[in-house]
PDB file of C-alpha atoms in Angstrom:
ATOM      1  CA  UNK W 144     105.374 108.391  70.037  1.00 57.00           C
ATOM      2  CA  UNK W 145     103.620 111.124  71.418  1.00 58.00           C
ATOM      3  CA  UNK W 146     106.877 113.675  71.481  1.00 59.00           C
ATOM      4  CA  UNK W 147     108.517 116.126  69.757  1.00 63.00           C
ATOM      5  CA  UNK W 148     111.775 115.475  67.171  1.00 64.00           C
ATOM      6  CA  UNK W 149     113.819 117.528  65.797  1.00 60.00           C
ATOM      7  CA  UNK W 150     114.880 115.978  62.068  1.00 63.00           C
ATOM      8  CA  UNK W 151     117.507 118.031  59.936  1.00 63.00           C
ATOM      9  CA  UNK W 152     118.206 115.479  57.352  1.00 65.00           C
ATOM     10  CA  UNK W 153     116.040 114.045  54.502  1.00 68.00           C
ATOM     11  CA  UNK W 154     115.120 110.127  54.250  1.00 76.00           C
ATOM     12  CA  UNK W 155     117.227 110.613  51.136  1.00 81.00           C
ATOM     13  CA  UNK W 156     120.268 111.869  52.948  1.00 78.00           C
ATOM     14  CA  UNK W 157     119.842 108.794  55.504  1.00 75.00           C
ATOM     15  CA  UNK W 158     119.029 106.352  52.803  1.00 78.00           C
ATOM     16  CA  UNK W 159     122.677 107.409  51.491  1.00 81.00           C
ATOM     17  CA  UNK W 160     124.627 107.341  54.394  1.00 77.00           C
ATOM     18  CA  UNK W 161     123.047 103.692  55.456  1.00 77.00           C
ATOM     19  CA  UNK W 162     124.093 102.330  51.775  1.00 85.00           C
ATOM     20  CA  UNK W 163     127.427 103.697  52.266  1.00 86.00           C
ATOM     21  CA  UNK W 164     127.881 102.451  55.816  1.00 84.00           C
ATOM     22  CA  UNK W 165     126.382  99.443  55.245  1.00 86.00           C
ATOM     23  CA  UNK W 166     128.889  98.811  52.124  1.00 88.00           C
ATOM     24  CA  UNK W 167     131.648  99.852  54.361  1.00 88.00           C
ATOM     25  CA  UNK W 168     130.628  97.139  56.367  1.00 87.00           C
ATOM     26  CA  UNK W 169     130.454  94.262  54.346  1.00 91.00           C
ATOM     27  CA  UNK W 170     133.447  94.992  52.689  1.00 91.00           C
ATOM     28  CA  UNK W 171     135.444  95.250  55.800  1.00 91.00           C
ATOM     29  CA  UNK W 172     133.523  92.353  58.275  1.00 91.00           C
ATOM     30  CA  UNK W 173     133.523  88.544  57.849  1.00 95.00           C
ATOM     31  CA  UNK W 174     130.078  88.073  56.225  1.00 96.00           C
ATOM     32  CA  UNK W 175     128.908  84.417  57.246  1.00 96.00           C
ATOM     33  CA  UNK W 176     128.604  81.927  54.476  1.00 94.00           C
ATOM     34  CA  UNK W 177     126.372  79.619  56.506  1.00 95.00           C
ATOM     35  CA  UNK W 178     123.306  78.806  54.404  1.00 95.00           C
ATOM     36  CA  UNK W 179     121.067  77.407  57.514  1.00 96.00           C
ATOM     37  CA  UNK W 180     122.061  80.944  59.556  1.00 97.00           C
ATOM     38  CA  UNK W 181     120.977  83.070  56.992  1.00 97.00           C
ATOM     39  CA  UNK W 182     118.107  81.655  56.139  1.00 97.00           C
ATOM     40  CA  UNK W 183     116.848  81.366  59.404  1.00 98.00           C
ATOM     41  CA  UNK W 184     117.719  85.080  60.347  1.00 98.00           C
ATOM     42  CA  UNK W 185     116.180  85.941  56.010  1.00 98.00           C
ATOM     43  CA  UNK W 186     113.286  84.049  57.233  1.00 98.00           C
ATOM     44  CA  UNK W 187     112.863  86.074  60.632  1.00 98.00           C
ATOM     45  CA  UNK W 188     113.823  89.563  59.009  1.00 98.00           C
ATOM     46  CA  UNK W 189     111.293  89.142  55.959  1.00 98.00           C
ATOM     47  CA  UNK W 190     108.637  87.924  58.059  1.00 98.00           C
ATOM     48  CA  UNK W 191     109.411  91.878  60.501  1.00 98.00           C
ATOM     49  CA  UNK W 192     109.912  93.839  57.487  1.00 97.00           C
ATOM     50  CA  UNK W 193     106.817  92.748  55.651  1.00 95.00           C
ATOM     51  CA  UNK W 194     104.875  94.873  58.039  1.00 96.00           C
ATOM     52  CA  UNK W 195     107.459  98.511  58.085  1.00 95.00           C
ATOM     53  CA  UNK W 196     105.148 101.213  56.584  1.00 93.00           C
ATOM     54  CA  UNK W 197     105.451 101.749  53.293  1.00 92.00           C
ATOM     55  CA  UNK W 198     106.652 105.719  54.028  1.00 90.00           C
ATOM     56  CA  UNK W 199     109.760 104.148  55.604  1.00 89.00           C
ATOM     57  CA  UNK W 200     110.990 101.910  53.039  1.00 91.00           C
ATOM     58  CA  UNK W 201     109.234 100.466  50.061  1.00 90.00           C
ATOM     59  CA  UNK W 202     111.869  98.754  48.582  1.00 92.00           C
ATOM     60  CA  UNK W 203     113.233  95.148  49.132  1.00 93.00           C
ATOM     61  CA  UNK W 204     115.128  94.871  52.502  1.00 96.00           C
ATOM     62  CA  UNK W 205     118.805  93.759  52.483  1.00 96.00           C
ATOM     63  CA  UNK W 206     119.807  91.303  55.384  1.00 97.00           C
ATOM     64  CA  UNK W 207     123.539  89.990  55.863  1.00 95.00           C
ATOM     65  CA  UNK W 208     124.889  88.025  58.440  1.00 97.00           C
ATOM     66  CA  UNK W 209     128.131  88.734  60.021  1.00 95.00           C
ATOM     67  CA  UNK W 210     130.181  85.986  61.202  1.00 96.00           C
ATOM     68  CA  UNK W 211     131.325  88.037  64.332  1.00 92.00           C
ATOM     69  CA  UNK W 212     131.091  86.758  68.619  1.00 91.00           C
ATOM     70  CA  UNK W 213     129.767  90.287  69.157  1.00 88.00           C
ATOM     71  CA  UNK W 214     125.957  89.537  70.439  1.00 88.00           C
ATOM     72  CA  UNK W 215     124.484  92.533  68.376  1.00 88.00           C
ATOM     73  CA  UNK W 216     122.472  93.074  65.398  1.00 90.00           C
ATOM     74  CA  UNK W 217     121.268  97.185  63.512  1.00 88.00           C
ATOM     75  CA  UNK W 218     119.105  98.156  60.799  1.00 88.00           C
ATOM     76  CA  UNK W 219     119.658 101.081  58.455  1.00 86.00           C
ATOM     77  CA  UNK W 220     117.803 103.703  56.623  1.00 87.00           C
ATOM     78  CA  UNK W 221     117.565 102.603  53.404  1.00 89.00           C
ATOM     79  CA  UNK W 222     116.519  99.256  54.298  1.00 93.00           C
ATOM     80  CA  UNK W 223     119.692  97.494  55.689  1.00 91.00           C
ATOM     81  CA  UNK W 224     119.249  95.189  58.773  1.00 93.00           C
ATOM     82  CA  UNK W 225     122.799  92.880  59.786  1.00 93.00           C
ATOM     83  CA  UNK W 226     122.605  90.598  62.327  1.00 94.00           C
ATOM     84  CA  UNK W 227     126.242  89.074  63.799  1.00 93.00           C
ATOM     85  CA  UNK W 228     126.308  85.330  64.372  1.00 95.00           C
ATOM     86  CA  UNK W 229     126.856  86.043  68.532  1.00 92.00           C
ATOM     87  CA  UNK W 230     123.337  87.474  68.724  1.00 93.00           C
ATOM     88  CA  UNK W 231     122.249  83.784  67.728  1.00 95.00           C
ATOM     89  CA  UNK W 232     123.612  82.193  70.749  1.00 92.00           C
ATOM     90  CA  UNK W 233     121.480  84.626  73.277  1.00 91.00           C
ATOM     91  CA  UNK W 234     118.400  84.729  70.831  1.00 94.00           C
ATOM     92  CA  UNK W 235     117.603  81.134  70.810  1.00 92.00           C
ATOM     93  CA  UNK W 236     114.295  80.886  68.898  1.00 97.00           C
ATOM     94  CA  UNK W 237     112.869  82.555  66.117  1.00 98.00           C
ATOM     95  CA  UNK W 238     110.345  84.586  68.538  1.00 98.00           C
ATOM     96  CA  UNK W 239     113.557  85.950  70.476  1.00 97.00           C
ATOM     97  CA  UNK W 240     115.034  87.322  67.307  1.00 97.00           C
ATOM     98  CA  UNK W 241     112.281  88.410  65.817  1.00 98.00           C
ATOM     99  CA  UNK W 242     112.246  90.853  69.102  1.00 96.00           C
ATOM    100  CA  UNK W 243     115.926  91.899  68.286  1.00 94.00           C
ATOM    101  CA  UNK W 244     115.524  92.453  64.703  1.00 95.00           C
ATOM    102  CA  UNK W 245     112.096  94.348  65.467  1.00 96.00           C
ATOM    103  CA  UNK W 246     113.716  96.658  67.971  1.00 93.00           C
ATOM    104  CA  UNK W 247     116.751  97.943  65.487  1.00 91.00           C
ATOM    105  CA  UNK W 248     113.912  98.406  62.533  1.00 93.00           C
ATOM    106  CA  UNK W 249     111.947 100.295  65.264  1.00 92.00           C
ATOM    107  CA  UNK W 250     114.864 102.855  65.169  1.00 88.00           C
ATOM    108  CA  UNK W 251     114.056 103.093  61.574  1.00 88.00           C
ATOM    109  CA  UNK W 252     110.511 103.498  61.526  1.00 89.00           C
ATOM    110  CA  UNK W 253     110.788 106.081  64.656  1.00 86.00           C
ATOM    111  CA  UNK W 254     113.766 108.054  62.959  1.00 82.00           C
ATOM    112  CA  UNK W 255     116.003 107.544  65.540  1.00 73.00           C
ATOM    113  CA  UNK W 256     119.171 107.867  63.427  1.00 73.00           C
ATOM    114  CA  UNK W 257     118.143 111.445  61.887  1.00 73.00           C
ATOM    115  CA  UNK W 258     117.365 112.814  65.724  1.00 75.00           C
ATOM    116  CA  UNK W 259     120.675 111.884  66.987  1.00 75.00           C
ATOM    117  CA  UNK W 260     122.373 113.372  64.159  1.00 71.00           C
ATOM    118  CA  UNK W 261     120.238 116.204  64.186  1.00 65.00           C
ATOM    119  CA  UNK W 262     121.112 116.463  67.905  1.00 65.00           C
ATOM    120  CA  UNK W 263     124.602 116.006  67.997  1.00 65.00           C
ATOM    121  CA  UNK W 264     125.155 118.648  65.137  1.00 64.00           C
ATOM    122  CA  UNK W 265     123.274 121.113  67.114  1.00 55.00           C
ATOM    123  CA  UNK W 266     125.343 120.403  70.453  1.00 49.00           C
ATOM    124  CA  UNK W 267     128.728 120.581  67.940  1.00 52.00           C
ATOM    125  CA  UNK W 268     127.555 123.776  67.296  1.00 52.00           C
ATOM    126  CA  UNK W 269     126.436 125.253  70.237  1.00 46.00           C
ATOM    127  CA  UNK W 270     129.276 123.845  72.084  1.00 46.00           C
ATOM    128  CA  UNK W 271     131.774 125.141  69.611  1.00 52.00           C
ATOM    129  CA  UNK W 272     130.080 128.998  70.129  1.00 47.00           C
ATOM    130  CA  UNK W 273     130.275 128.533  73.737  1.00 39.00           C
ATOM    131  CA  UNK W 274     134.052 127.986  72.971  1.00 46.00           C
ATOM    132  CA  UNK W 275     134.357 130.858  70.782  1.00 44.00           C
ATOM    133  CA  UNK W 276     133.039 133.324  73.353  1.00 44.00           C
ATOM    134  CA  UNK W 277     135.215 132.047  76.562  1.00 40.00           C
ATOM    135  CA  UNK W 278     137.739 132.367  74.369  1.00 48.00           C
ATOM    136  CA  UNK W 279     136.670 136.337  73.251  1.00 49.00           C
ATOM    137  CA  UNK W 280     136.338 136.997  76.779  1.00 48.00           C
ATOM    138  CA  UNK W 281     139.277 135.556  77.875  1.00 46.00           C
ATOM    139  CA  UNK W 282     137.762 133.604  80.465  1.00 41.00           C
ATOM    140  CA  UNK W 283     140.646 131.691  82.544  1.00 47.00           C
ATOM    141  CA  UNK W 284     140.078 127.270  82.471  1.00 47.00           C
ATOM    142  CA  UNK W 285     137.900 127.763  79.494  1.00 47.00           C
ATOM    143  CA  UNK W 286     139.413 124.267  78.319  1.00 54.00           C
ATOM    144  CA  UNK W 287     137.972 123.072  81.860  1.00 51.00           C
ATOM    145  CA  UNK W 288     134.350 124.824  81.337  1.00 40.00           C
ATOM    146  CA  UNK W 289     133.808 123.299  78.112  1.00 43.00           C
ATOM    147  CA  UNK W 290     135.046 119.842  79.059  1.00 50.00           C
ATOM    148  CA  UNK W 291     132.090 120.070  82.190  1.00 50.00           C
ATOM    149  CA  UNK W 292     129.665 121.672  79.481  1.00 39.00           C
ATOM    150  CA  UNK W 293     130.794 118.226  77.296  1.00 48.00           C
ATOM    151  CA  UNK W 294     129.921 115.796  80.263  1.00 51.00           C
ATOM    152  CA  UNK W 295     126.667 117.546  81.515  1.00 48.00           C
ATOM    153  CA  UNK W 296     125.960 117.203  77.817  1.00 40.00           C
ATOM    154  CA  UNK W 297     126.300 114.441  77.332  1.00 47.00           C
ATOM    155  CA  UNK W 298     124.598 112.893  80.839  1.00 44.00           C
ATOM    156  CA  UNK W 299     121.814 115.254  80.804  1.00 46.00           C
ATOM    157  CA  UNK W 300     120.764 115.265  76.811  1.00 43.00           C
ATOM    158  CA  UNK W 301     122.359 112.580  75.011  1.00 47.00           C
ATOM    159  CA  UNK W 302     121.929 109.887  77.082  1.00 49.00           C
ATOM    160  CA  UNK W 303     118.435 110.119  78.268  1.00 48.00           C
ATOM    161  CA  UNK W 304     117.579 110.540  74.514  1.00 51.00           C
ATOM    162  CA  UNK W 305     119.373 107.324  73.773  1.00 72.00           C
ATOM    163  CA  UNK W 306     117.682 105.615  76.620  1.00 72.00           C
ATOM    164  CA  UNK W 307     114.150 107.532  75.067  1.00 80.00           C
ATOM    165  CA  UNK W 308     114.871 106.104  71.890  1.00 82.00           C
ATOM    166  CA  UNK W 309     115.742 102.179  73.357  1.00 86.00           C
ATOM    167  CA  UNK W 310     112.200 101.994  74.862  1.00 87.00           C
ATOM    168  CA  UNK W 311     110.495 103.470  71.867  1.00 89.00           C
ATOM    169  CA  UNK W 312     112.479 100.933  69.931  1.00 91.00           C
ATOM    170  CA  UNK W 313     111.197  97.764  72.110  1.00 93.00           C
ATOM    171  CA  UNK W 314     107.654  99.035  72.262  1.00 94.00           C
ATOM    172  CA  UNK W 315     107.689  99.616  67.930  1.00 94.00           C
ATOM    173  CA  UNK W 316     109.201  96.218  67.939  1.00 96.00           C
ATOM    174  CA  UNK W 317     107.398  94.214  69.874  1.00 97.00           C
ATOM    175  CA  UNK W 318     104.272  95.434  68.378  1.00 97.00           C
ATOM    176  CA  UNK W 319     105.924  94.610  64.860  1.00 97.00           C
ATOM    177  CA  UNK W 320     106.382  90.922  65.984  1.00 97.00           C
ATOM    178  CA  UNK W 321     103.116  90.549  67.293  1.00 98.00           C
ATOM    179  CA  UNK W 322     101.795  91.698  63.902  1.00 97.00           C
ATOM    180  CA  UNK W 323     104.514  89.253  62.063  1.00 97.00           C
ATOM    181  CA  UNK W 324     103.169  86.217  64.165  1.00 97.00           C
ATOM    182  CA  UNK W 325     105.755  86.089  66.693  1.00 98.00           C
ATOM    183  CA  UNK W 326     104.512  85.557  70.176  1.00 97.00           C
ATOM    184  CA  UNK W 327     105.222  88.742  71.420  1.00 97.00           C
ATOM    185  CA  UNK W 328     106.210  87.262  75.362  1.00 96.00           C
ATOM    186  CA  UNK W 329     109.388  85.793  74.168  1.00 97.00           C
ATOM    187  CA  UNK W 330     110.571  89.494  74.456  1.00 96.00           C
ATOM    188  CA  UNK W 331     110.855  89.468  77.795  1.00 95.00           C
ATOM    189  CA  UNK W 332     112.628  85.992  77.408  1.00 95.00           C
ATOM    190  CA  UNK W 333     114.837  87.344  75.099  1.00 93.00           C
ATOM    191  CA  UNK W 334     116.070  90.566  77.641  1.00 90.00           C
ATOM    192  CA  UNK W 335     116.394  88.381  80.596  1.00 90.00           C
ATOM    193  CA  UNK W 336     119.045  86.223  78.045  1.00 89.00           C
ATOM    194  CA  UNK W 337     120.836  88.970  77.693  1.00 86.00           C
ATOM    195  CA  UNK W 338     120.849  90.158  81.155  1.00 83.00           C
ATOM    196  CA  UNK W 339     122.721  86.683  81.836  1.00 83.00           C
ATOM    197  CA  UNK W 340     124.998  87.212  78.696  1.00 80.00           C
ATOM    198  CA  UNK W 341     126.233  90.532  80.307  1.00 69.00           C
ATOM    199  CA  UNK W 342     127.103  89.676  83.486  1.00 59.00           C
ATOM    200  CA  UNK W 343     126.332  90.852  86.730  1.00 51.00           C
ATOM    201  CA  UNK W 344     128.719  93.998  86.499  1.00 52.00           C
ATOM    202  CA  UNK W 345     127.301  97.091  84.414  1.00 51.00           C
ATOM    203  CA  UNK W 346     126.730 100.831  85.001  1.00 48.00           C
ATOM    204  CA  UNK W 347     124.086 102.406  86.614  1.00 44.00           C
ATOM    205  CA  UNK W 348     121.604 103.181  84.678  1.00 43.00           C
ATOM    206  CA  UNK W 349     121.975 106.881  84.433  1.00 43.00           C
ATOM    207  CA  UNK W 350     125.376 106.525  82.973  1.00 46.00           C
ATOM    208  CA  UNK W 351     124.056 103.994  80.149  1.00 55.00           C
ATOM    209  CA  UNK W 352     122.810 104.627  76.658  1.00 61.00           C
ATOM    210  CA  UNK W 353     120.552 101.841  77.124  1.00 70.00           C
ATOM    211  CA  UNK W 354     117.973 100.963  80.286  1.00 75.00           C
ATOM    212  CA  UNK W 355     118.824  98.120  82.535  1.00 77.00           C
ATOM    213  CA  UNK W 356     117.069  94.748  81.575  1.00 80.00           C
ATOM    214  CA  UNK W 357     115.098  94.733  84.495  1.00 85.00           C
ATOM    215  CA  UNK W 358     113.715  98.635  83.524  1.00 87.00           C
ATOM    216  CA  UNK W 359     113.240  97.341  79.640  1.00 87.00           C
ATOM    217  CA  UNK W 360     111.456  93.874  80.747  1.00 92.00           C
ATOM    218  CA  UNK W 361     108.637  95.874  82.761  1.00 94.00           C
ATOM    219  CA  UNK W 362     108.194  98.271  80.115  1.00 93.00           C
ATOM    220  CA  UNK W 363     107.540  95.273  77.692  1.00 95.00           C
ATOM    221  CA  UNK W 364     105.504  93.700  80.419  1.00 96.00           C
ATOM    222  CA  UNK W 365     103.042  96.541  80.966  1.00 96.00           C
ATOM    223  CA  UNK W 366     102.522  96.812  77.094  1.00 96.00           C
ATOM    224  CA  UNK W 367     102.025  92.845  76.295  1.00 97.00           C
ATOM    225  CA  UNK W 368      98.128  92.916  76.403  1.00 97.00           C
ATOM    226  CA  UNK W 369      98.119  95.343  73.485  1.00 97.00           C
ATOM    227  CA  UNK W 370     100.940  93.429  71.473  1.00 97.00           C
ATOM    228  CA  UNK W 371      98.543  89.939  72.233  1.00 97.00           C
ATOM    229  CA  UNK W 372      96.091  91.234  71.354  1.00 97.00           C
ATOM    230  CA  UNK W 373      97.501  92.357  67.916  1.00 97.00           C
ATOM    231  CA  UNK W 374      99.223  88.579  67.987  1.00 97.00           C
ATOM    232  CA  UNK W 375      95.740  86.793  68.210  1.00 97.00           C
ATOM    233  CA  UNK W 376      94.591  88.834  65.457  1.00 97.00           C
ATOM    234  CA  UNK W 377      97.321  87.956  62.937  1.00 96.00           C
ATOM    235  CA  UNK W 378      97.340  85.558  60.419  1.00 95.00           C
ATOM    236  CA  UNK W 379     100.913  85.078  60.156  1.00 95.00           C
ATOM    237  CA  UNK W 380     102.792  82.317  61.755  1.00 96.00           C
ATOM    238  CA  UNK W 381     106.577  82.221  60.483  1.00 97.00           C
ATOM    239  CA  UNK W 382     108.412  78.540  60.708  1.00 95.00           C
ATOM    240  CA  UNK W 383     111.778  79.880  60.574  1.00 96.00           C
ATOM    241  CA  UNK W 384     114.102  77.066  61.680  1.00 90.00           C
ATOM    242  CA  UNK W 385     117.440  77.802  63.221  1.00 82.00           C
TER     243      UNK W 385
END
């Protein structure tokens, strides 16, 4: 990726907090009972995961489909990937989920989860000093100051490192379909979908955690030759049927 990362936590301590969140999940969401859906999204995920380095999980990958609207899908450290049945209406080919379900494992693989942890525990902590010493000094509004500290926090570092971490994620994962045999142009397919699936009103992106479609789609446009060129090279062709 070409950047620094600052990583407190160990794959083990991420492996153990996806298993528990991911049990917390499927214990409290509708899981989908639909033996077409899953094995079309099984078919999709095993075709991506086949290809995750070793390093980031070795183990068998477990995929569960929630019956939900929500258009969404995450993978997990530990090797948990769910997919919710109103992603399926946007993504309508195997190619086009392939690119969602390569993007949330390219959080995995670029350790996404343990920098934003990482991050936000250092900002809890620096933010709660800050707090300590207004308070020391008796400095008048110190309620106020740390509520602006929060905000410029949050627009100036959080943010842009979720926004970072969204274009790492499409570049990892549309270089992980192209390796899985999924024609890697269907990404930008797939993005202008969801572009129509969320309307014309959204915030600018400054203000968002993830880049406009239009910012995402170029970014996947200027880095198709290498992801073709690593798609004519494969010899994988999934026929995952929805």
């Amino acid at each position: 990726m070409g950047r620094n990362q600052l990583k407190l936590y160990s794959s083990q301590q991420l492996a153990g907090m996806g298993q528990q969140t991911f049990d917390g999940m499927k214990a409290q969401q509708k899981v989908s009972s639909k033996t077409v859906t899953n094995q079309f999204v099984n078919c999709v995920a095993d075709a991506i995961t086949k290809h995750v380095p070793s390093s980031v999980f070795s183990g068998q990958w477990e995929v569960v489909v929630f019956d939900d609207p929500q258009v969404n899908a995450f993978a997990l450290p530990g090797g948990k990937i769910g997919v919710y049945t109103g992603l399926l209406d946007v993504a309508q080919n195997q190619e086009q989920l392939a690119a969602v379900i390569g993007h949330e494992v390219g959080h995995v693989i670029a350790e996404h989860g343990n920098e934003r942890m990482s991050s936000s525990t250092l900002i809890g902590i620096g933010m709660e000093a800050t707090n300590v010493l207004l308070q020391a000094n008796e400095i008048a509004n110190n309620n106020l100051i740390m509520a602006a500290i929060g905000a410029g926090v949050q627009v100036g570092v959080q943010l842009p490192f979720s926004r970072t971490h969204e274009s790492e994620a499409d570049l990892i994962g549309l270089e992980l379909m192209a390796q899985s045999g999924f024609a890697p142009g269907q990404a930008v397919a797939l993005w202008q979908n969801m572009a129509k699936a969320g309307g014309e009103q959204r915030q600018p992106e400054l203000l968002s955690t993830h880049p406009l479609p239009t910012t995402r789609i170029d970014n996947i446009e200027k880095h198709l030759p290498v992801a073709m060129k690593m798609f004519n090279e494969s010899k994988n062709r999934p026929q995952c049927k929805k």
